[in-house]
Short mmCIF file of N, CA and C in Angstrom, two decimals:
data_model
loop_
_atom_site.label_atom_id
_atom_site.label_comp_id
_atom_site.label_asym_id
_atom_site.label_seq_id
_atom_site.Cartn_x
_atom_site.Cartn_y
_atom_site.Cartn_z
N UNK A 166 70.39 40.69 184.91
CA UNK A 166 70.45 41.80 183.96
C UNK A 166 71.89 42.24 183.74
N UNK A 167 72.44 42.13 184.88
CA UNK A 167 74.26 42.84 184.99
C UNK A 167 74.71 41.40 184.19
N UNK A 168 74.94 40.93 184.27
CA UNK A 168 74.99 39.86 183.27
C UNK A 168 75.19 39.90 181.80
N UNK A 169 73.50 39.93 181.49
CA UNK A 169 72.96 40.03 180.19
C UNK A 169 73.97 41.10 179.67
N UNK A 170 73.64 42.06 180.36
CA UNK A 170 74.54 43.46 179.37
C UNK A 170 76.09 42.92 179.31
N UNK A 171 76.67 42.19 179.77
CA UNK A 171 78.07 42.05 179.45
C UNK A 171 77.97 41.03 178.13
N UNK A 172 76.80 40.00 177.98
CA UNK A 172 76.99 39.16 177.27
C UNK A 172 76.41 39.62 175.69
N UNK A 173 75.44 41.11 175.83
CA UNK A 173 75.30 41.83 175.00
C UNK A 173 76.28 42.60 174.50
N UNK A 174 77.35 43.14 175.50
CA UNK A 174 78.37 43.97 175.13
C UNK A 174 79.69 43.48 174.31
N UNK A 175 79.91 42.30 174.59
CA UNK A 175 81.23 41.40 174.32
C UNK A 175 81.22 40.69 172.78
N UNK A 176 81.59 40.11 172.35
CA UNK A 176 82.44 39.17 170.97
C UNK A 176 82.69 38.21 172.06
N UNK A 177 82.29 36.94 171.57
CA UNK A 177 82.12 35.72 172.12
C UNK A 177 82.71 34.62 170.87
N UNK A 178 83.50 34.87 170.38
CA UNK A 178 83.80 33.78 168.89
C UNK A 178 83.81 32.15 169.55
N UNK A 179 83.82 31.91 170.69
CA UNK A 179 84.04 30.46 170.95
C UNK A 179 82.47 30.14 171.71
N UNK A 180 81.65 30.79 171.39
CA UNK A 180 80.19 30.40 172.50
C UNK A 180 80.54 30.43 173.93
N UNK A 181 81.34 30.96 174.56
CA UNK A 181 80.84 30.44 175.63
C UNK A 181 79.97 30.76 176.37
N UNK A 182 79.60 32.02 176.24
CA UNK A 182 78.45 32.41 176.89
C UNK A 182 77.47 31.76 176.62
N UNK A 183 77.20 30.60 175.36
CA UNK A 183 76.03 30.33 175.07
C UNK A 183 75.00 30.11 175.66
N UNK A 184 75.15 29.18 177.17
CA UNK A 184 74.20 28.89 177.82
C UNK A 184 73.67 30.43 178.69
N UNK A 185 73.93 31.67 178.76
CA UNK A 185 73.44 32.44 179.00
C UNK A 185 72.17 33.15 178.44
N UNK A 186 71.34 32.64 179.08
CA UNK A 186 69.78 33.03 178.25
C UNK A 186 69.09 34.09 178.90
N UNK A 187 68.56 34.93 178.42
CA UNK A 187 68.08 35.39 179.54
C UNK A 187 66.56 35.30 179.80
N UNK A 188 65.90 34.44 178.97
CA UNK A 188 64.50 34.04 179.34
C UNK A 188 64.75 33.17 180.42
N UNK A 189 66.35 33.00 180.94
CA UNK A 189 65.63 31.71 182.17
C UNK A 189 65.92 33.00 183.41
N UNK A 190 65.36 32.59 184.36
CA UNK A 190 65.12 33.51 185.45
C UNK A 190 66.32 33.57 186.55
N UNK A 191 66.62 31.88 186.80
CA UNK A 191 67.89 31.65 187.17
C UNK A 191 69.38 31.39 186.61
N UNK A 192 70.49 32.87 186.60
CA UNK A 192 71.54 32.69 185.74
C UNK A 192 72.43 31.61 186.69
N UNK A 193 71.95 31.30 187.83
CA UNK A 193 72.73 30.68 188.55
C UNK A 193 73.23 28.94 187.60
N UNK A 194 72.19 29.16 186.53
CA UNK A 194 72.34 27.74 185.62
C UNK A 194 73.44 27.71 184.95
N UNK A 195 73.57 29.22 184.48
CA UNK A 195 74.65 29.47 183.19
C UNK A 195 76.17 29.07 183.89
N UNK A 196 76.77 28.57 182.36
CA UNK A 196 78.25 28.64 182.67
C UNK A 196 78.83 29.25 183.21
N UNK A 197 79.96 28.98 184.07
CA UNK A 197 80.68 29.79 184.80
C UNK A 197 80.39 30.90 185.42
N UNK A 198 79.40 30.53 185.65
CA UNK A 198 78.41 31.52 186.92
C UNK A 198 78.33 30.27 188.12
N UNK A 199 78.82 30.95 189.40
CA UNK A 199 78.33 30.45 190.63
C UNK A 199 77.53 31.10 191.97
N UNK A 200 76.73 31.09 191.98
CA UNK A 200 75.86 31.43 193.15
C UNK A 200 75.86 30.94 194.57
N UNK A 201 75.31 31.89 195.39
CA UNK A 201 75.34 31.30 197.18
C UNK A 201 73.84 31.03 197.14
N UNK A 202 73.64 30.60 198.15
CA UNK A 202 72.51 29.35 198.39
C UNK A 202 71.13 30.93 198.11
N UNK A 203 71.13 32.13 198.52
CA UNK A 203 70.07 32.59 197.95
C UNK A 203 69.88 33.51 195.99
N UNK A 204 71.20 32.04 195.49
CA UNK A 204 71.03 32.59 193.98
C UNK A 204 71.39 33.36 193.77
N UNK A 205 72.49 34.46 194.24
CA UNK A 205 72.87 35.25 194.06
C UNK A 205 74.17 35.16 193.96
N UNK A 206 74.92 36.52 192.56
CA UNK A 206 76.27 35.70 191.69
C UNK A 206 77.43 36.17 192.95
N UNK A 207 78.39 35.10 192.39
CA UNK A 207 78.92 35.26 193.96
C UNK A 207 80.53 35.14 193.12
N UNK A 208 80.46 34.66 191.51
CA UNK A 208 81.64 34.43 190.85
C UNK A 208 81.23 34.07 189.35
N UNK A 209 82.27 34.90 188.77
CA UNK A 209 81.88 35.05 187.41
C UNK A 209 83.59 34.61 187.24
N UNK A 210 83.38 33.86 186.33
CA UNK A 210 84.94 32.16 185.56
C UNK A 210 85.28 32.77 184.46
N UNK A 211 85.14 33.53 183.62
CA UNK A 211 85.43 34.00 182.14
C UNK A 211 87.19 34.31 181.58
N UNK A 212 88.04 33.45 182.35
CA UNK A 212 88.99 33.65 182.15
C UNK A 212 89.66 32.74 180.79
N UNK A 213 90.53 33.66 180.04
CA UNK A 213 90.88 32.83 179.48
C UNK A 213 89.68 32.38 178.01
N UNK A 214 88.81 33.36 177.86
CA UNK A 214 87.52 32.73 176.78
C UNK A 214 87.03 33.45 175.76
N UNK A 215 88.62 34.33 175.07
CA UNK A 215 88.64 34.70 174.00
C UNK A 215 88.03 35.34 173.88
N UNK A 216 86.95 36.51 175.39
CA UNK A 216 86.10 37.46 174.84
C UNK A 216 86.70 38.88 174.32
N UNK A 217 85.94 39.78 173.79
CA UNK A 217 86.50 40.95 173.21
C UNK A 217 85.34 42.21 173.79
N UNK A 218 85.75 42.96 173.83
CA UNK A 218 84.85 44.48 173.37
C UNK A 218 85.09 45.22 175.34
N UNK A 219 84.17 45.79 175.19
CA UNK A 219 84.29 46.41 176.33
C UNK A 219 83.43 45.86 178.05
N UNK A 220 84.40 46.03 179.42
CA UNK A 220 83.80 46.31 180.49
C UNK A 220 82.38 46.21 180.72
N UNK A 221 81.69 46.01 181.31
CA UNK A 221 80.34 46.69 181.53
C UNK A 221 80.15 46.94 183.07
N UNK A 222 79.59 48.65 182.84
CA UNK A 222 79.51 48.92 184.60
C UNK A 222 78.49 48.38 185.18
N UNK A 223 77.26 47.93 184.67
CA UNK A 223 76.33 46.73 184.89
C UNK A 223 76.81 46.05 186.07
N UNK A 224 78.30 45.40 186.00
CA UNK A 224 78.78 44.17 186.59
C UNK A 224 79.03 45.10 188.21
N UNK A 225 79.39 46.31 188.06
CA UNK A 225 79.12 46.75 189.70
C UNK A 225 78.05 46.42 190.23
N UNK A 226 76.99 46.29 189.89
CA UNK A 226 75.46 45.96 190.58
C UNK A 226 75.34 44.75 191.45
N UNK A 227 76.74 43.99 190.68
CA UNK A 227 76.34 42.38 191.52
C UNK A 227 77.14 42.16 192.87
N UNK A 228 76.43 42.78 193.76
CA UNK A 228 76.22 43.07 195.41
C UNK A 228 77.48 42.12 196.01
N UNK A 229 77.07 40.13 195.70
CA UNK A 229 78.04 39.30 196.22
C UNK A 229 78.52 38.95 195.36
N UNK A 230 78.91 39.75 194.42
CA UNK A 230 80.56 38.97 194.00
C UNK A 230 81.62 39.54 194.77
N UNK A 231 82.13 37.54 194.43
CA UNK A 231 83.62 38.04 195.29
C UNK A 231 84.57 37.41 194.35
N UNK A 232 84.54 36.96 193.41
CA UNK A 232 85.48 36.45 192.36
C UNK A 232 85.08 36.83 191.14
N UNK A 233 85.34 38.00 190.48
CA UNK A 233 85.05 38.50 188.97
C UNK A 233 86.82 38.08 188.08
N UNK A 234 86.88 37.24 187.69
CA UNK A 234 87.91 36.37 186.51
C UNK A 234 87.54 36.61 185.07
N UNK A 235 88.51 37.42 184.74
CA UNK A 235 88.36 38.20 183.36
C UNK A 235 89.64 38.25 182.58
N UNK A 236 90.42 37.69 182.99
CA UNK A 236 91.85 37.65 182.60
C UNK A 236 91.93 37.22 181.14
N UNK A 237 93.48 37.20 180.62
CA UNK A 237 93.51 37.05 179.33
C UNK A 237 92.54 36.54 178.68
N UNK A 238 91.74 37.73 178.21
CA UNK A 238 90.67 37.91 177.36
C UNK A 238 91.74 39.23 176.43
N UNK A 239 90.29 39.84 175.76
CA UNK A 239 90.83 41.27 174.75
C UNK A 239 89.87 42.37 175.22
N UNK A 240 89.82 42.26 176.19
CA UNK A 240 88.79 43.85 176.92
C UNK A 240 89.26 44.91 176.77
N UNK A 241 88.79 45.54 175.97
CA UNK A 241 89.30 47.07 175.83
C UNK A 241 88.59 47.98 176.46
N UNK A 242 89.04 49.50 176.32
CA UNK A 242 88.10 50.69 177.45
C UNK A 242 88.62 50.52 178.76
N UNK A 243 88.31 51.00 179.20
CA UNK A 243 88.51 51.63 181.17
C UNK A 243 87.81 50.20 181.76
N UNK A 244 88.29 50.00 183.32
CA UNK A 244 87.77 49.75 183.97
C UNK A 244 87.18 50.48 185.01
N UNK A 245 85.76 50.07 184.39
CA UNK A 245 84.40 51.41 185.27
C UNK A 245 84.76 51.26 186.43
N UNK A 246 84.46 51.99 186.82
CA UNK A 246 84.54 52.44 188.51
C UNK A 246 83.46 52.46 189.45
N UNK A 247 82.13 51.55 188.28
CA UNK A 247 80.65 51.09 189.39
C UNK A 247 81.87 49.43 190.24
N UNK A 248 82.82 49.27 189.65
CA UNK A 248 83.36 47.97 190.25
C UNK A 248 84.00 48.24 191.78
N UNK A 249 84.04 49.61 191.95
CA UNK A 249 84.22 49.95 193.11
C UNK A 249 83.07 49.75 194.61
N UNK A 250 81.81 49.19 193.90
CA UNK A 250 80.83 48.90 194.73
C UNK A 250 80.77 47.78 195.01
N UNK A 251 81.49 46.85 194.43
CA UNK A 251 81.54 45.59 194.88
C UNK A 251 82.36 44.99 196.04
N UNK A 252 81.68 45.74 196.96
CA UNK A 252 81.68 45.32 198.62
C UNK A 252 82.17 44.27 198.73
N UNK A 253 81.93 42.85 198.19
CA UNK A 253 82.33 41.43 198.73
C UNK A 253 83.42 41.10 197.77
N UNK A 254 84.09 41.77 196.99
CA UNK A 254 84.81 41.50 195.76
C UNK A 254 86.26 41.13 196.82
N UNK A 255 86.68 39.64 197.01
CA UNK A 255 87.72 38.99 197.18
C UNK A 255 89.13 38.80 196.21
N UNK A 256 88.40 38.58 195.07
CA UNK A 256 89.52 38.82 193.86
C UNK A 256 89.21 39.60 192.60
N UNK A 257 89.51 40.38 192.03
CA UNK A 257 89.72 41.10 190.89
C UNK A 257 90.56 40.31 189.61
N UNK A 258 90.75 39.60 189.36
CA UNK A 258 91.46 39.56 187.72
C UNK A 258 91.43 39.88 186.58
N UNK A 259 91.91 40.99 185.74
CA UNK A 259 91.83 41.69 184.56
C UNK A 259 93.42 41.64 184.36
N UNK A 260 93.94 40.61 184.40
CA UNK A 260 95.54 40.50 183.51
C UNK A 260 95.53 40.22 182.08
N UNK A 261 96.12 40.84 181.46
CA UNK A 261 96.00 40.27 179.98
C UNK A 261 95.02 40.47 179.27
N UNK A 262 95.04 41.75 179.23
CA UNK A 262 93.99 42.76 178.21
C UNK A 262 94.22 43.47 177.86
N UNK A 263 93.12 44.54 176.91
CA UNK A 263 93.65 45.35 176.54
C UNK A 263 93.07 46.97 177.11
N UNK A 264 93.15 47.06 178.49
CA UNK A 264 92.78 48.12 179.24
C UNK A 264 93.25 49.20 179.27
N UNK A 265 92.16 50.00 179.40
CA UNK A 265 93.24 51.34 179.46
C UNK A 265 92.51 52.37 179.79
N UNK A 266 93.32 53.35 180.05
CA UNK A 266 93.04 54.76 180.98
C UNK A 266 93.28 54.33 182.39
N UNK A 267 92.85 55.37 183.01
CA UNK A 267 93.35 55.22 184.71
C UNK A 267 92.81 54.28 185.63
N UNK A 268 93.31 53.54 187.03
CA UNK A 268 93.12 52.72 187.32
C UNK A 268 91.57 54.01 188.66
N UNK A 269 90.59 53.12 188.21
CA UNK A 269 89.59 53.79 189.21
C UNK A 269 89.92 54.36 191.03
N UNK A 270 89.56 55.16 191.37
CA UNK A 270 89.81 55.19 192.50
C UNK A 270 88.71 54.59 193.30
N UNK A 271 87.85 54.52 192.85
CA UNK A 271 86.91 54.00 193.76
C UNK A 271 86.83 52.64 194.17
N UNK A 272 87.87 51.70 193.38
CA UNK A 272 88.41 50.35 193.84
C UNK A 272 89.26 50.39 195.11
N UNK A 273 89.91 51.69 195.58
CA UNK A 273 90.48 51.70 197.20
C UNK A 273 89.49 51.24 197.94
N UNK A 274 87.76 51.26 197.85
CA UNK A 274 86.81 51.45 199.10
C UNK A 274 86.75 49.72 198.61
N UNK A 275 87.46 48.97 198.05
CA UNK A 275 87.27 47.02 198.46
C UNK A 275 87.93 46.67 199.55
N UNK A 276 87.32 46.87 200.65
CA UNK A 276 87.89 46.39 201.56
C UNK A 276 88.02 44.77 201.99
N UNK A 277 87.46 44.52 201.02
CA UNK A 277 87.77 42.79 201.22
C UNK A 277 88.82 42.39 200.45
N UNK A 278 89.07 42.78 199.26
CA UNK A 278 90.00 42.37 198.53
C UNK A 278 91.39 41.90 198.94
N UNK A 279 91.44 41.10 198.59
CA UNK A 279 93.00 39.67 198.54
C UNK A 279 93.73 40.05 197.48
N UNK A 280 93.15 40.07 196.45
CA UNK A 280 93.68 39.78 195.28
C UNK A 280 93.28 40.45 193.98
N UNK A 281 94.18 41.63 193.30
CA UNK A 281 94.16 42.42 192.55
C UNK A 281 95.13 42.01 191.49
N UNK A 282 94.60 41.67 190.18
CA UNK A 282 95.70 41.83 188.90
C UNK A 282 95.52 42.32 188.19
N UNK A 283 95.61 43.64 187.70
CA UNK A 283 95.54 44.29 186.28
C UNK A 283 96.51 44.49 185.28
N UNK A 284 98.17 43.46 185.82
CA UNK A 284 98.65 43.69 184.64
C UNK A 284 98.91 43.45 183.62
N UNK A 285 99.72 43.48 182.95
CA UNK A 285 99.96 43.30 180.94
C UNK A 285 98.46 43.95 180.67
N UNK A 286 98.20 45.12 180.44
CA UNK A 286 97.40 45.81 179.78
C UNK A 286 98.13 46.93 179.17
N UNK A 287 97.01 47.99 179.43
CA UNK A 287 97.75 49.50 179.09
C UNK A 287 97.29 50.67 179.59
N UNK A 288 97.25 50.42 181.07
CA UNK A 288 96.75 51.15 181.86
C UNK A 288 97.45 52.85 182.25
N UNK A 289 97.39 53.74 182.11
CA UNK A 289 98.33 54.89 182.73
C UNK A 289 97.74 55.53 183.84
N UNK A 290 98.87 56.70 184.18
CA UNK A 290 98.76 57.10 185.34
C UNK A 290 99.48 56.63 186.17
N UNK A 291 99.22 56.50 187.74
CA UNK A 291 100.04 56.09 188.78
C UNK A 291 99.07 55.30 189.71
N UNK A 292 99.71 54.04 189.85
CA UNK A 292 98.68 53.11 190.77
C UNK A 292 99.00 53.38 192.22
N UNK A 293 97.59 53.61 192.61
CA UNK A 293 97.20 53.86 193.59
C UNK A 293 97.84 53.02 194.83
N UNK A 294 98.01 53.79 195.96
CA UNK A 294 98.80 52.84 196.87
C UNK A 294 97.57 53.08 198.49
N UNK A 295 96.61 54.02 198.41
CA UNK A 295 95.74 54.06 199.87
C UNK A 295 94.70 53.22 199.69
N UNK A 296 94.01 52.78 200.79
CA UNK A 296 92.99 51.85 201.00
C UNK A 296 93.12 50.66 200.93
N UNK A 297 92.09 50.18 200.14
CA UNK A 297 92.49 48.33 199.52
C UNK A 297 94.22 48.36 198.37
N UNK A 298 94.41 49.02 198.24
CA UNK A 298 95.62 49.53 196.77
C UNK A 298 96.85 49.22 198.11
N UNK A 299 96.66 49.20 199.43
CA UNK A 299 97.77 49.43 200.15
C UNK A 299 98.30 47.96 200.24
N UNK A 300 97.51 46.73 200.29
CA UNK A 300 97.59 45.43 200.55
C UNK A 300 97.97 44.97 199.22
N UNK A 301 98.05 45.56 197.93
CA UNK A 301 98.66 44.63 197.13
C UNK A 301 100.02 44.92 196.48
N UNK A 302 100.52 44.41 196.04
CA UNK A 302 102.26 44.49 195.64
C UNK A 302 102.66 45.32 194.35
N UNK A 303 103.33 45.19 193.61
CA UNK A 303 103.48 45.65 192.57
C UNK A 303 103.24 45.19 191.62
N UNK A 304 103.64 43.64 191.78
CA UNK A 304 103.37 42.81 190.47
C UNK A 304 102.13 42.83 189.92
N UNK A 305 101.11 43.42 191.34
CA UNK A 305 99.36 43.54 190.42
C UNK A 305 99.50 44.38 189.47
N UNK A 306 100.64 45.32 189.01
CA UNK A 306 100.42 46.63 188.32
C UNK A 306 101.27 46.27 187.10
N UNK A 307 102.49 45.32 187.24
CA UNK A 307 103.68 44.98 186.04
C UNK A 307 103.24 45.14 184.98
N UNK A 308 103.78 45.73 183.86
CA UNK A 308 104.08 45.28 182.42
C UNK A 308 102.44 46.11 181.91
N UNK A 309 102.36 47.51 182.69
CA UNK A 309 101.34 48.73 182.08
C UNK A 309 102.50 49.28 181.67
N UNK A 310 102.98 49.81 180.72
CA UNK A 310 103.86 50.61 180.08
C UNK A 310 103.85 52.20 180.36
N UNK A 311 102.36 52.34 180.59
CA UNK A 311 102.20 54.12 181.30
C UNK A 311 101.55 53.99 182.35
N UNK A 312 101.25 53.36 183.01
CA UNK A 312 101.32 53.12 184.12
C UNK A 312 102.74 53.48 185.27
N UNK A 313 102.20 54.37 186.31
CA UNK A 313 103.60 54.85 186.84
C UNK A 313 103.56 54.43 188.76
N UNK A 314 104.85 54.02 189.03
CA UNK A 314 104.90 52.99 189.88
C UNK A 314 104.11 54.41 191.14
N UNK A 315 104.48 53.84 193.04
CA UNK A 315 103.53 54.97 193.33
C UNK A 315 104.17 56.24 193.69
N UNK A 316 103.82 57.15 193.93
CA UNK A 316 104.27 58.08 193.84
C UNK A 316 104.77 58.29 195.96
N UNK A 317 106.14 58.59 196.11
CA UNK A 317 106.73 57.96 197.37
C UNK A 317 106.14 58.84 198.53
N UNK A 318 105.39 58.94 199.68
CA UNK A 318 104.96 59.43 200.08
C UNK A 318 105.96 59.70 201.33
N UNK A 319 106.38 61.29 201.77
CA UNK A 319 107.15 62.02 202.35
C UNK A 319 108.99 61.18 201.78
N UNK A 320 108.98 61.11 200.72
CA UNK A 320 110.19 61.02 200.64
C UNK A 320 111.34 62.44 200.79
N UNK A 321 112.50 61.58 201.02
CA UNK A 321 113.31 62.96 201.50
C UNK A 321 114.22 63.51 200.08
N UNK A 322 114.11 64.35 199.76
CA UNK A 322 115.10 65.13 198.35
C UNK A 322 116.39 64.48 198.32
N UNK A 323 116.48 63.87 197.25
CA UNK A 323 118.16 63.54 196.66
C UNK A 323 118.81 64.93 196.16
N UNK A 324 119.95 65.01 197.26
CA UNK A 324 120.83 66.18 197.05
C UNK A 324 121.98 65.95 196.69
N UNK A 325 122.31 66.03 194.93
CA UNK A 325 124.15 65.36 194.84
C UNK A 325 125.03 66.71 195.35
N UNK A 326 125.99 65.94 196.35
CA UNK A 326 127.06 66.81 197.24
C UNK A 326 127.74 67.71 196.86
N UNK A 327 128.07 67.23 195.25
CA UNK A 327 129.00 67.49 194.52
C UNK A 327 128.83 68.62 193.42
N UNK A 328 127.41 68.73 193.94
CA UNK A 328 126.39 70.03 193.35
C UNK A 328 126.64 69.95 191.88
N UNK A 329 126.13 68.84 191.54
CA UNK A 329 125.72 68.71 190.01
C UNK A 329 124.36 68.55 189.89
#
């Protein structure tokens, strides 16, 4: 169903979703869908496949994913913050879109996460640096234009001497 609604939600100009049906019972058939041995999605491939329109918080529901690949596509809107439930989520990729508003907080509670990219979008605010946000670098955040680097925690006051 978390699925279906993305493939309902999106602009697909190249088919690829085509083989996504949802009269068949097992999506484990469809393209660039991969499943663990009890059929359940474990990685969604959509990188790179010219989709458009918006997110769907649907896609938090899917328990074992651990590879959601969404990258240069044209996704516009927020990234929902049901993606923060995705417990087994190993990698994140949303580089090269067109995202925007604030980066969820509820993506700190991935404690599995390796691998975070959200940039070249148009994300603002200030990326998060506690939880899972602490293990990744900067370059996951590069080239958000309002997006603001993190904010320095107990830094000490720059005092010019010279009292200017």
């Amino acid at each position: 169903d978390a699925l279906y609604a993305l493939r309902r939600a999106v602009k697909d100009p190249t088919n690829v979703l085509e083989s996504w049906d949802p009269t068949l019972v097992d999506p484990c058939t469809w393209f660039h869908v991969t499943c663990d041995s009890d059929n359940r999605v474990t990685r969604l491939d959509l990188g790179n496949a010219k989709l458009s329109g918006n997110l769907v918080p649907d896609l938090g529901k899917l328990e074992r994913l651990q590879y959601l690949e969404l990258y240069m596509n044209n996704f516009v809107g927020t990234i929902p913050s049901e993606f923060g439930g995705l417990k087994n989520l190993i990698s994140l990729d949303l580089f090269h879109n067109n995202l925007t508003g604030f980066i969820p907080p509820s993506l700190s509670k991935l404690s599995n996460i390796r691998f975070m990219d959200v940039s070249n979008n148009d994300l603002c605010g200030t990326f998060p640096t506690w939880g899972s946000f602490s293990k990744l670098t900067q370059e996951s955040f590069m080239n958000n234009p309002r997006l603001e680097g993190p904010e320095l925690m107990g830094s000490v006051r720059y005092d010019d001497r010279d009292g200017n």
